[in-house]
Tab-separated table of C-alpha atoms and ligand atoms in Angstrom:
chain	number	residue	atom	x	y	z
A	1	UNK	CA	-33.802	14.851	98.303
A	2	UNK	CA	-31.161	13.788	100.714
A	3	UNK	CA	-27.637	15.150	100.204
A	4	UNK	CA	-24.511	13.567	101.251
A	5	UNK	CA	-20.898	14.908	101.500
A	6	UNK	CA	-18.239	13.679	99.019
A	7	UNK	CA	-15.886	13.590	102.170
A	8	UNK	CA	-18.514	11.219	103.945
A	9	UNK	CA	-18.089	12.242	107.448
A	10	UNK	CA	-20.904	15.089	107.640
A	11	UNK	CA	-24.453	13.726	108.235
A	12	UNK	CA	-26.817	13.753	105.251
A	13	UNK	CA	-28.979	16.804	105.213
A	14	UNK	CA	-32.213	17.610	103.061
A	15	UNK	CA	-31.798	19.809	99.975
A	16	UNK	CA	-32.544	23.243	101.657
A	17	UNK	CA	-29.984	22.584	104.548
A	18	UNK	CA	-27.271	21.749	101.639
A	19	UNK	CA	-28.319	24.914	99.907
A	20	UNK	CA	-27.921	27.107	102.852
A	21	UNK	CA	-24.619	25.564	103.890
A	22	UNK	CA	-22.858	25.538	100.699
A	23	UNK	CA	-19.882	23.657	101.871
A	24	UNK	CA	-20.591	20.436	103.955
A	25	UNK	CA	-19.130	20.808	107.731
A	26	UNK	CA	-16.619	18.298	106.759
A	27	UNK	CA	-15.318	20.270	103.812
A	28	UNK	CA	-16.934	17.959	101.178
A	29	UNK	CA	-19.460	18.916	98.613
A	30	UNK	CA	-22.936	17.849	98.701
A	31	UNK	CA	-24.426	15.406	96.156
A	32	UNK	CA	-27.849	13.890	95.973
A	33	UNK	CA	-28.005	10.554	97.589
A	34	UNK	CA	-30.703	9.262	95.157
A	35	UNK	CA	-31.862	10.788	91.910
A	36	UNK	CA	-35.213	9.670	90.112
A	37	UNK	CA	-34.852	7.583	87.141
A	38	UNK	CA	-37.277	8.477	84.225
A	39	UNK	CA	-38.153	5.884	81.818
A	40	UNK	CA	-37.689	6.758	78.081
A	41	UNK	CA	-41.754	6.678	78.050
A	42	UNK	CA	-41.969	9.325	80.863
A	43	UNK	CA	-39.194	11.618	79.257
A	44	UNK	CA	-40.992	11.422	75.949
A	45	UNK	CA	-44.216	12.603	77.539
A	46	UNK	CA	-42.333	15.753	78.307
A	47	UNK	CA	-41.750	16.481	74.809
A	48	UNK	CA	-42.680	19.724	73.500
A	49	UNK	CA	-42.983	21.488	77.006
A	50	UNK	CA	-41.457	24.858	77.116
A	51	UNK	CA	-38.190	25.096	79.143
A	52	UNK	CA	-39.699	26.678	82.181
A	53	UNK	CA	-42.471	24.215	82.354
A	54	UNK	CA	-40.119	21.381	82.060
A	55	UNK	CA	-38.023	22.711	84.816
A	56	UNK	CA	-40.887	22.999	87.134
A	57	UNK	CA	-41.894	19.245	86.451
A	58	UNK	CA	-38.143	18.127	87.128
A	59	UNK	CA	-38.053	20.384	90.294
A	60	UNK	CA	-41.190	18.889	91.616
A	61	UNK	CA	-39.694	15.150	91.219
A	62	UNK	CA	-36.180	16.366	92.590
A	63	UNK	CA	-37.025	18.513	95.698
A	64	UNK	CA	-41.028	18.621	95.601
A	65	UNK	CA	-40.954	17.101	99.027
A	66	UNK	CA	-39.285	20.189	100.552
A	67	UNK	CA	-41.552	23.136	99.213
A	68	UNK	CA	-45.018	23.709	98.694
A	69	UNK	CA	-45.762	22.926	95.052
A	70	UNK	CA	-47.202	26.314	93.785
A	71	UNK	CA	-44.189	27.898	95.734
A	72	UNK	CA	-41.670	25.861	94.215
A	73	UNK	CA	-43.263	26.063	90.640
A	74	UNK	CA	-43.160	30.130	91.149
A	75	UNK	CA	-39.351	30.092	92.035
A	76	UNK	CA	-38.431	27.838	89.386
A	77	UNK	CA	-40.454	29.659	86.672
A	78	UNK	CA	-39.311	33.120	87.774
A	79	UNK	CA	-35.526	31.911	87.893
A	80	UNK	CA	-35.549	29.798	84.682
A	81	UNK	CA	-37.768	32.196	82.228
A	82	UNK	CA	-35.842	32.291	79.088
A	83	UNK	CA	-35.566	29.988	76.078
A	84	UNK	CA	-32.824	27.343	75.559
A	85	UNK	CA	-32.733	26.914	71.901
A	86	UNK	CA	-31.358	23.739	70.227
A	87	UNK	CA	-29.892	24.584	66.915
A	88	UNK	CA	-28.819	22.508	64.144
A	89	UNK	CA	-25.231	22.930	62.776
A	90	UNK	CA	-24.611	20.052	60.755
A	91	UNK	CA	-26.011	16.493	59.898
A	92	UNK	CA	-25.110	15.210	63.387
A	93	UNK	CA	-24.053	18.229	65.023
A	94	UNK	CA	-26.137	20.548	67.286
A	95	UNK	CA	-25.623	23.560	69.304
A	96	UNK	CA	-27.513	24.237	72.678
A	97	UNK	CA	-27.579	27.817	73.332
A	98	UNK	CA	-27.260	28.433	76.961
A	99	UNK	CA	-26.637	32.235	76.856
A	100	UNK	CA	-30.282	33.518	76.360
A	101	UNK	CA	-30.487	34.477	80.037
A	102	UNK	CA	-29.877	38.231	81.513
A	103	UNK	CA	-25.958	38.043	81.605
A	104	UNK	CA	-25.732	36.086	78.325
A	105	UNK	CA	-23.765	33.037	79.850
A	106	UNK	CA	-25.010	29.663	81.209
A	107	UNK	CA	-23.945	30.782	84.853
A	108	UNK	CA	-27.455	32.512	84.780
A	109	UNK	CA	-29.182	28.909	85.304
A	110	UNK	CA	-27.337	28.217	88.524
A	111	UNK	CA	-26.844	31.669	89.898
A	112	UNK	CA	-30.712	32.591	89.286
A	113	UNK	CA	-32.297	29.324	90.666
A	114	UNK	CA	-29.845	29.383	93.890
A	115	UNK	CA	-30.578	33.167	94.572
A	116	UNK	CA	-34.481	32.658	94.289
A	117	UNK	CA	-34.563	29.480	96.621
A	118	UNK	CA	-32.005	31.086	99.046
A	119	UNK	CA	-34.090	34.193	99.309
A	120	UNK	CA	-37.340	32.151	99.728
A	121	UNK	CA	-35.769	30.263	102.612
A	122	UNK	CA	-34.350	33.239	104.418
A	123	UNK	CA	-37.865	35.072	103.993
A	124	UNK	CA	-39.480	32.266	105.385
A	125	UNK	CA	-37.226	32.171	108.722
A	126	UNK	CA	-37.492	36.004	109.194
A	127	UNK	CA	-33.897	36.367	108.599
A	128	UNK	CA	-31.763	38.493	106.112
A	129	UNK	CA	-28.254	38.077	104.833
A	130	UNK	CA	-25.515	39.550	102.770
A	131	UNK	CA	-23.872	37.735	99.968
A	132	UNK	CA	-20.118	38.717	99.274
A	133	UNK	CA	-18.680	37.858	95.874
A	134	UNK	CA	-15.264	38.715	94.371
A	135	UNK	CA	-15.277	38.575	90.798
A	136	UNK	CA	-13.166	38.851	87.588
A	137	UNK	CA	-16.136	39.197	85.773
A	138	UNK	CA	-18.584	36.560	84.731
A	139	UNK	CA	-19.357	35.108	88.137
A	140	UNK	CA	-20.043	38.374	89.682
A	141	UNK	CA	-22.491	39.584	87.151
A	142	UNK	CA	-24.531	36.207	87.174
A	143	UNK	CA	-24.874	36.295	90.875
A	144	UNK	CA	-25.567	40.044	91.141
A	145	UNK	CA	-28.340	39.499	88.446
A	146	UNK	CA	-29.470	36.421	89.940
A	147	UNK	CA	-29.939	38.270	93.471
A	148	UNK	CA	-31.300	41.446	92.060
A	149	UNK	CA	-34.819	42.395	93.688
A	150	UNK	CA	-34.675	38.954	95.815
A	151	UNK	CA	-36.007	40.032	99.220
A	152	UNK	CA	-34.065	39.622	102.477
A	153	UNK	CA	-30.767	39.408	100.775
A	154	UNK	CA	-28.143	42.112	99.970
A	155	UNK	CA	-25.536	41.489	97.509
A	156	UNK	CA	-22.185	43.272	97.502
A	157	UNK	CA	-19.802	42.556	94.329
A	158	UNK	CA	-16.272	43.257	94.526
A	159	UNK	CA	-14.303	43.817	91.199
A	160	UNK	CA	-11.180	45.209	90.338
A	161	UNK	CA	-11.196	48.718	88.877
A	162	UNK	CA	-10.122	48.614	85.059
A	163	UNK	CA	-9.934	44.810	84.918
A	164	UNK	CA	-13.123	43.745	83.906
A	165	UNK	CA	-14.920	44.688	80.634
A	166	UNK	CA	-17.216	47.831	80.151
A	167	UNK	CA	-19.968	45.311	79.546
A	168	UNK	CA	-19.248	43.040	82.545
A	169	UNK	CA	-19.222	46.246	84.580
A	170	UNK	CA	-22.409	47.599	83.384
A	171	UNK	CA	-23.897	44.156	84.054
A	172	UNK	CA	-22.916	44.417	87.882
A	173	UNK	CA	-22.836	48.213	88.564
A	174	UNK	CA	-26.263	49.476	86.933
A	175	UNK	CA	-28.597	47.386	88.994
A	176	UNK	CA	-28.979	49.160	92.319
A	177	UNK	CA	-31.501	48.317	94.610
A	178	UNK	CA	-30.214	45.378	96.943
A	179	UNK	CA	-26.980	45.097	94.823
A	180	UNK	CA	-23.858	47.031	95.641
A	181	UNK	CA	-21.137	46.908	93.206
A	182	UNK	CA	-17.832	47.916	94.640
A	183	UNK	CA	-14.835	48.950	92.349
A	184	UNK	CA	-11.665	47.982	94.189
A	185	UNK	CA	-8.303	49.849	93.347
A	186	UNK	CA	-6.256	46.684	92.839
A	187	UNK	CA	-6.433	43.136	91.233
A	188	UNK	CA	-8.981	40.218	91.611
A	189	UNK	CA	-6.782	38.615	94.272
A	190	UNK	CA	-7.177	41.995	96.453
A	191	UNK	CA	-10.969	41.535	95.910
A	192	UNK	CA	-10.715	37.923	97.079
A	193	UNK	CA	-8.634	39.071	100.127
A	194	UNK	CA	-10.896	41.682	101.093
A	195	UNK	CA	-13.959	39.109	100.994
A	196	UNK	CA	-12.125	36.419	102.890
A	197	UNK	CA	-10.967	38.954	105.559
A	198	UNK	CA	-14.725	40.254	106.030
A	199	UNK	CA	-15.866	36.467	106.696
A	200	UNK	CA	-13.349	36.312	109.439
A	201	UNK	CA	-14.144	39.685	110.945
A	202	UNK	CA	-16.221	39.438	114.236
A	203	UNK	CA	-17.505	43.059	113.917
A	204	UNK	CA	-19.285	42.316	110.715
A	205	UNK	CA	-21.304	39.004	112.285
A	206	UNK	CA	-24.467	41.066	112.338
A	207	UNK	CA	-24.686	41.334	108.649
A	208	UNK	CA	-24.798	37.436	108.317
A	209	UNK	CA	-22.428	37.275	105.453
A	210	UNK	CA	-22.758	34.251	103.056
A	211	UNK	CA	-21.289	33.343	99.863
A	212	UNK	CA	-22.998	31.999	96.392
A	213	UNK	CA	-20.330	29.698	96.120
A	214	UNK	CA	-19.852	27.957	92.553
A	215	UNK	CA	-19.985	24.626	94.509
A	216	UNK	CA	-23.453	25.031	96.049
A	217	UNK	CA	-25.728	22.155	95.079
A	218	UNK	CA	-28.139	24.843	94.589
A	219	UNK	CA	-26.177	25.884	91.430
A	220	UNK	CA	-25.675	22.543	90.070
A	221	UNK	CA	-29.190	21.180	90.204
A	222	UNK	CA	-30.851	23.469	87.638
A	223	UNK	CA	-28.014	22.907	85.234
A	224	UNK	CA	-29.177	19.269	84.754
A	225	UNK	CA	-32.386	20.314	83.334
A	226	UNK	CA	-30.961	21.772	80.154
A	227	UNK	CA	-29.571	18.311	79.433
A	228	UNK	CA	-33.023	16.672	79.628
A	229	UNK	CA	-34.554	19.666	77.503
A	230	UNK	CA	-32.049	19.252	74.731
A	231	UNK	CA	-32.425	15.494	74.451
A	232	UNK	CA	-36.231	15.993	74.021
A	233	UNK	CA	-35.516	18.482	71.563
A	234	UNK	CA	-33.109	16.357	69.573
A	235	UNK	CA	-35.806	13.665	69.607
A	236	UNK	CA	-37.991	15.971	67.179
A	237	UNK	CA	-35.523	14.813	64.401
A	238	UNK	CA	-37.389	11.815	63.011
A	239	UNK	CA	-33.927	9.907	62.536
A	240	UNK	CA	-33.225	9.912	66.328
A	241	UNK	CA	-35.454	7.371	68.109
A	242	UNK	CA	-36.437	7.552	71.921
A	243	UNK	CA	-33.789	5.864	73.946
A	244	UNK	CA	-31.037	6.337	71.341
A	245	UNK	CA	-27.966	7.843	73.047
A	246	UNK	CA	-26.333	11.123	72.238
A	247	UNK	CA	-23.022	12.680	72.882
A	248	UNK	CA	-22.597	16.036	74.811
A	249	UNK	CA	-19.416	18.115	74.133
A	250	UNK	CA	-19.233	20.540	77.278
A	251	UNK	CA	-16.569	23.457	77.504
A	252	UNK	CA	-15.244	22.736	80.980
A	253	UNK	CA	-13.489	24.408	83.868
A	254	UNK	CA	-14.613	23.864	87.143
A	255	UNK	CA	-16.552	20.711	85.924
A	256	UNK	CA	-19.771	22.007	87.113
A	257	UNK	CA	-21.643	22.000	83.763
A	258	UNK	CA	-20.294	18.285	83.033
A	259	UNK	CA	-21.277	16.934	86.566
A	260	UNK	CA	-24.754	18.360	86.138
A	261	UNK	CA	-24.784	16.149	82.899
A	262	UNK	CA	-23.790	13.055	84.309
A	263	UNK	CA	-26.563	13.642	86.941
A	264	UNK	CA	-28.978	13.989	84.196
A	265	UNK	CA	-27.565	10.699	82.692
A	266	UNK	CA	-28.258	9.224	85.974
A	267	UNK	CA	-31.722	10.435	85.668
A	268	UNK	CA	-32.510	8.670	82.276
A	269	UNK	CA	-31.239	10.831	79.583
A	270	UNK	CA	-29.551	8.532	76.974
A	271	UNK	CA	-26.014	9.634	76.652
A	272	UNK	CA	-23.383	7.601	75.125
A	273	UNK	CA	-20.682	9.690	76.627
A	274	UNK	CA	-19.603	13.054	77.390
A	275	UNK	CA	-16.896	15.299	75.888
A	276	UNK	CA	-14.855	17.145	78.744
A	277	UNK	CA	-13.602	19.933	76.281
A	278	UNK	CA	-10.868	21.918	78.077
A	279	UNK	CA	-8.262	24.547	76.987
A	280	UNK	CA	-4.699	24.139	78.002
A	281	UNK	CA	-5.816	23.601	81.469
A	282	UNK	CA	-6.151	20.277	81.169
A	283	UNK	CA	-6.305	18.490	84.427
A	284	UNK	CA	-9.163	16.372	83.675
A	285	UNK	CA	-7.968	14.807	80.325
A	286	UNK	CA	-4.622	14.385	81.980
A	287	UNK	CA	-6.359	12.404	84.737
A	288	UNK	CA	-8.330	10.274	82.231
A	289	UNK	CA	-5.152	9.552	80.248
A	290	UNK	CA	-2.661	8.829	83.232
A	291	UNK	CA	-4.928	8.187	86.294
A	292	UNK	CA	-3.138	10.970	88.088
A	293	UNK	CA	-5.046	14.013	89.391
A	294	UNK	CA	-2.434	16.896	89.217
A	295	UNK	CA	-3.601	20.020	90.349
A	296	UNK	CA	-1.643	23.325	89.344
A	297	UNK	CA	-2.098	26.779	88.922
A	298	UNK	CA	-3.963	27.832	85.899
A	299	UNK	CA	-2.777	29.499	82.838
A	300	UNK	CA	-4.487	32.244	81.014
A	301	UNK	CA	-6.201	31.734	77.883
A	302	UNK	CA	-8.851	33.172	75.805
A	303	UNK	CA	-11.458	30.954	77.027
A	304	UNK	CA	-10.724	32.352	80.413
A	305	UNK	CA	-13.589	31.188	82.375
A	306	UNK	CA	-12.044	27.750	81.859
A	307	UNK	CA	-8.742	28.688	83.319
A	308	UNK	CA	-9.030	26.344	86.073
A	309	UNK	CA	-6.033	24.476	87.720
A	310	UNK	CA	-7.911	22.377	90.367
A	311	UNK	CA	-11.405	22.077	89.441
A	312	UNK	CA	-13.885	22.495	92.224
A	313	UNK	CA	-16.286	19.879	91.232
A	314	UNK	CA	-13.986	16.974	90.463
A	315	UNK	CA	-14.553	15.164	93.855
A	316	UNK	CA	-18.336	15.265	92.819
A	317	UNK	CA	-17.625	14.043	89.415
A	318	UNK	CA	-15.648	11.123	90.688
A	319	UNK	CA	-18.312	10.171	93.444
A	320	UNK	CA	-20.952	10.317	90.747
A	321	UNK	CA	-19.034	7.797	88.848
A	322	UNK	CA	-18.196	5.205	91.505
A	323	UNK	CA	-15.079	6.876	92.825
A	324	UNK	CA	-12.646	5.137	90.252
A	325	UNK	CA	-10.939	6.233	87.179
A	326	UNK	CA	-12.640	3.357	85.325
A	327	UNK	CA	-16.094	4.744	86.280
A	328	UNK	CA	-15.220	8.200	85.171
A	329	UNK	CA	-13.685	6.820	81.827
A	330	UNK	CA	-16.866	4.983	81.168
A	331	UNK	CA	-18.835	8.260	81.249
A	332	UNK	CA	-16.434	11.028	79.895
A	333	UNK	CA	-13.671	11.329	77.371
A	334	UNK	CA	-11.209	14.251	77.764
A	335	UNK	CA	-10.063	16.359	74.807
A	336	UNK	CA	-7.836	19.318	75.084
A	337	UNK	CA	-7.730	22.181	72.705
A	338	UNK	CA	-4.902	24.695	72.003
A	339	UNK	CA	-5.391	28.422	71.582
A	340	UNK	CA	-4.564	27.972	67.870
A	341	UNK	CA	-7.270	25.226	67.460
A	342	UNK	CA	-9.726	27.424	69.335
A	343	UNK	CA	-9.130	30.196	66.815
A	344	UNK	CA	-9.278	28.159	63.882
A	345	UNK	CA	-12.627	26.624	65.306
A	346	UNK	CA	-13.979	29.989	65.348
A	347	UNK	CA	-13.098	30.426	61.660
A	348	UNK	CA	-14.259	27.019	60.583
A	349	UNK	CA	-17.736	27.198	62.477
A	350	UNK	CA	-18.520	30.634	60.623
A	351	UNK	CA	-17.355	29.221	57.500
A	352	UNK	CA	-19.083	26.062	57.528
A	353	UNK	CA	-22.288	26.539	59.853
A	354	UNK	CA	-22.692	30.298	59.401
A	355	UNK	CA	-22.376	30.291	63.240
A	356	UNK	CA	-20.508	32.860	65.671
A	357	UNK	CA	-19.182	30.742	68.547
A	358	UNK	CA	-17.565	32.475	71.529
A	359	UNK	CA	-14.020	30.980	72.589
A	360	UNK	CA	-15.483	28.818	75.157
A	361	UNK	CA	-17.888	27.201	72.919
A	362	UNK	CA	-15.255	26.948	70.190
A	363	UNK	CA	-13.377	24.644	72.463
A	364	UNK	CA	-16.319	22.307	72.724
A	365	UNK	CA	-17.082	22.659	69.127
A	366	UNK	CA	-13.340	21.758	68.189
A	367	UNK	CA	-13.594	18.858	70.435
A	368	UNK	CA	-16.882	17.533	68.976
A	369	UNK	CA	-15.533	17.944	65.403
A	370	UNK	CA	-12.595	15.670	66.489
A	371	UNK	CA	-14.998	13.035	67.729
A	372	UNK	CA	-17.282	13.153	64.997
A	373	UNK	CA	-15.556	11.148	62.274
A	374	UNK	CA	-13.792	8.768	64.748
A	375	UNK	CA	-16.992	7.517	66.495
A	376	UNK	CA	-18.631	3.917	65.259
A	377	UNK	CA	-21.588	3.716	65.525
A	378	UNK	CA	-22.359	7.503	64.620
A	379	UNK	CA	-24.113	9.329	67.441
A	380	UNK	CA	-25.277	12.777	67.352
A	381	UNK	CA	-23.266	15.372	69.316
A	382	UNK	CA	-24.748	18.263	71.296
A	383	UNK	CA	-22.309	21.143	71.816
A	384	UNK	CA	-22.980	23.106	74.729
A	385	UNK	CA	-22.655	27.009	73.980
A	386	UNK	CA	-21.802	28.620	77.283
A	387	UNK	CA	-21.792	32.086	76.276
A	388	UNK	CA	-22.896	34.718	73.720
A	389	UNK	CA	-20.207	35.486	71.379
A	390	UNK	CA	-20.732	39.412	71.911
A	391	UNK	CA	-19.381	38.914	75.341
A	392	UNK	CA	-16.013	38.166	73.663
A	393	UNK	CA	-16.067	40.836	70.965
A	394	UNK	CA	-12.542	41.350	70.501
A	395	UNK	CA	-11.645	37.694	69.847
A	396	UNK	CA	-14.347	37.490	67.269
A	397	UNK	CA	-13.084	40.757	65.573
A	398	UNK	CA	-9.633	38.913	65.583
A	399	UNK	CA	-10.987	35.898	63.892
A	400	UNK	CA	-13.876	36.986	61.725
A	401	UNK	CA	-13.136	40.787	61.124
A	402	UNK	CA	-16.582	42.003	62.687
A	403	UNK	CA	-18.139	42.274	66.067
A	404	UNK	CA	-21.181	40.238	66.817
A	405	UNK	CA	-24.311	41.963	67.682
A	406	UNK	CA	-25.646	41.800	71.280
A	407	UNK	CA	-29.512	40.821	71.709
A	408	UNK	CA	-31.857	43.430	71.096
A	409	UNK	CA	-32.695	44.389	74.684
A	410	UNK	CA	-29.005	44.485	75.781
A	411	UNK	CA	-27.981	47.208	73.333
A	412	UNK	CA	-28.649	50.112	75.602
A	413	UNK	CA	-26.033	49.042	78.252
A	414	UNK	CA	-23.763	52.162	77.744
A	415	UNK	CA	-26.856	54.379	78.527
A	416	UNK	CA	-27.379	52.926	82.122
A	417	UNK	CA	-25.847	54.933	84.763
A	418	UNK	CA	-23.024	53.175	86.832
A	419	UNK	CA	-23.897	53.076	90.433
A	420	UNK	CA	-20.557	51.569	91.510
A	421	UNK	CA	-19.173	52.667	95.073
A	422	UNK	CA	-15.446	53.313	94.780
A	423	UNK	CA	-13.302	51.941	97.578
A	424	UNK	CA	-10.780	54.566	98.431
A	425	UNK	CA	-7.984	51.694	99.029
A	426	UNK	CA	-7.894	48.193	99.204
A	427	UNK	CA	-7.315	47.700	102.930
A	428	UNK	CA	-9.898	45.573	105.215
A	429	UNK	CA	-10.489	48.912	107.473
A	430	UNK	CA	-11.846	50.842	104.382
A	431	UNK	CA	-13.766	47.610	103.310
A	432	UNK	CA	-15.432	47.110	106.821
A	433	UNK	CA	-16.447	50.821	106.993
A	434	UNK	CA	-18.218	50.518	103.675
A	435	UNK	CA	-20.046	47.190	104.749
A	436	UNK	CA	-20.852	48.735	108.168
A	437	UNK	CA	-22.589	51.964	106.326
A	438	UNK	CA	-24.822	49.650	104.205
A	439	UNK	CA	-28.606	49.770	105.096
A	440	UNK	CA	-29.877	46.413	106.866
B	1	PLP	C1	-17.837	29.032	83.937
B	1	PLP	C2	-17.863	28.899	82.407
B	1	PLP	C3	-17.410	27.678	81.770
B	1	PLP	C4	-17.072	26.569	82.419
B	1	PLP	O1	-17.896	25.683	83.246
B	1	PLP	P1	-17.662	24.952	84.612
B	1	PLP	O2	-18.987	24.349	85.046
B	1	PLP	O3	-16.828	25.574	85.480
B	1	PLP	O4	-17.093	23.870	83.912
B	1	PLP	C5	-17.301	27.597	80.299
B	1	PLP	N1	-17.862	28.612	79.495
B	1	PLP	C6	-18.258	29.699	80.114
B	1	PLP	C7	-18.477	30.895	79.134
B	1	PLP	C8	-18.326	30.022	81.513
B	1	PLP	O5	-18.558	31.106	82.089
């Protein structure tokens, strides 16, 4: 798979190089130069495959020329080893549950795949690396879990003391091994400042610092797989014929999920259109309405992983859609959902469909409900459920009066010992000393 930069001046590279580099040298984002196109018959021949098997087949088609088949197979199956249930909510409404991985959010797909491929490429070259991540909660836990146990890589996750939930802290700070969780006395901005400072620090060069940035093509690619999987699962409904288009409603922030969906559509998944569902941080819906892209500081909402004021994947989405607003509008409709509507969507989904939605998923559900009545001809809508509701217990208790239960094997989280290292103060010197003291 050849990857080009959205800025267009860096030379095209293969997938492995794009994954190791993260950002292209010209500051652009890597995108696949050509994607395979699967006919309805080929797609239909994969119906009934378990998700890890489908992911392995798709990986072979996309990047099989860069890895020996058994190696790629093992990496993919190990990374994407959890189910992706498609659940029926209503006559034409479906819920795709993307929260069955270890951190109970869809970021597991990208983070686990990237971590394993990254570790494999490093180990093959006899090198090692240290991944630095600053987190306000979700990304750090997915990256830490993703890299846990991966050889040749050490992960250092920085989070603000007292500002992540106890469950998020347990997800990052109870792993041990090659994962070091650092509790910073300060804010998320302090964590980010320390990480940026470390990257610029020549005294730390021997650690080969690297980032598992959310714009890495290695995080995007595996996210296209569940679009294929859910489309094939929907075909089990006799009413839906092979080749008949569906609609996807995507809770959107940095637009990685949406961009991966557009890639899946280019590969042959029959998509009528995507709904980019946002909270009040509505840069994309506004762009679709007005043609103006106006990045701005984000504002805080209850769907906080979507609080993004300058979506990092916008350039990719635009490039994939031919570089024009008309191109993006042909594929994507925007829908902004207020806090009040998010709350009432949580209540309505429970009352009408008996399903508990986290606030991010509720935004996409609300957007889908608005579209259901209005579209002619009627299409089936698949709502992407990006987080397990138990991760947002407070919001659910406020709306529904009870707390959703965690999945069985997560319920012991309070009994796992916390292995966090406390940073004495949030200065660069203290952080450097800590990094220096880590074993190679
Ligand atoms: C990150 C995240 C999103 C937003 O996804 P993007 O790819 O950034 O658009 C939505 N929901 C949850 C739970 C997330 O963690």
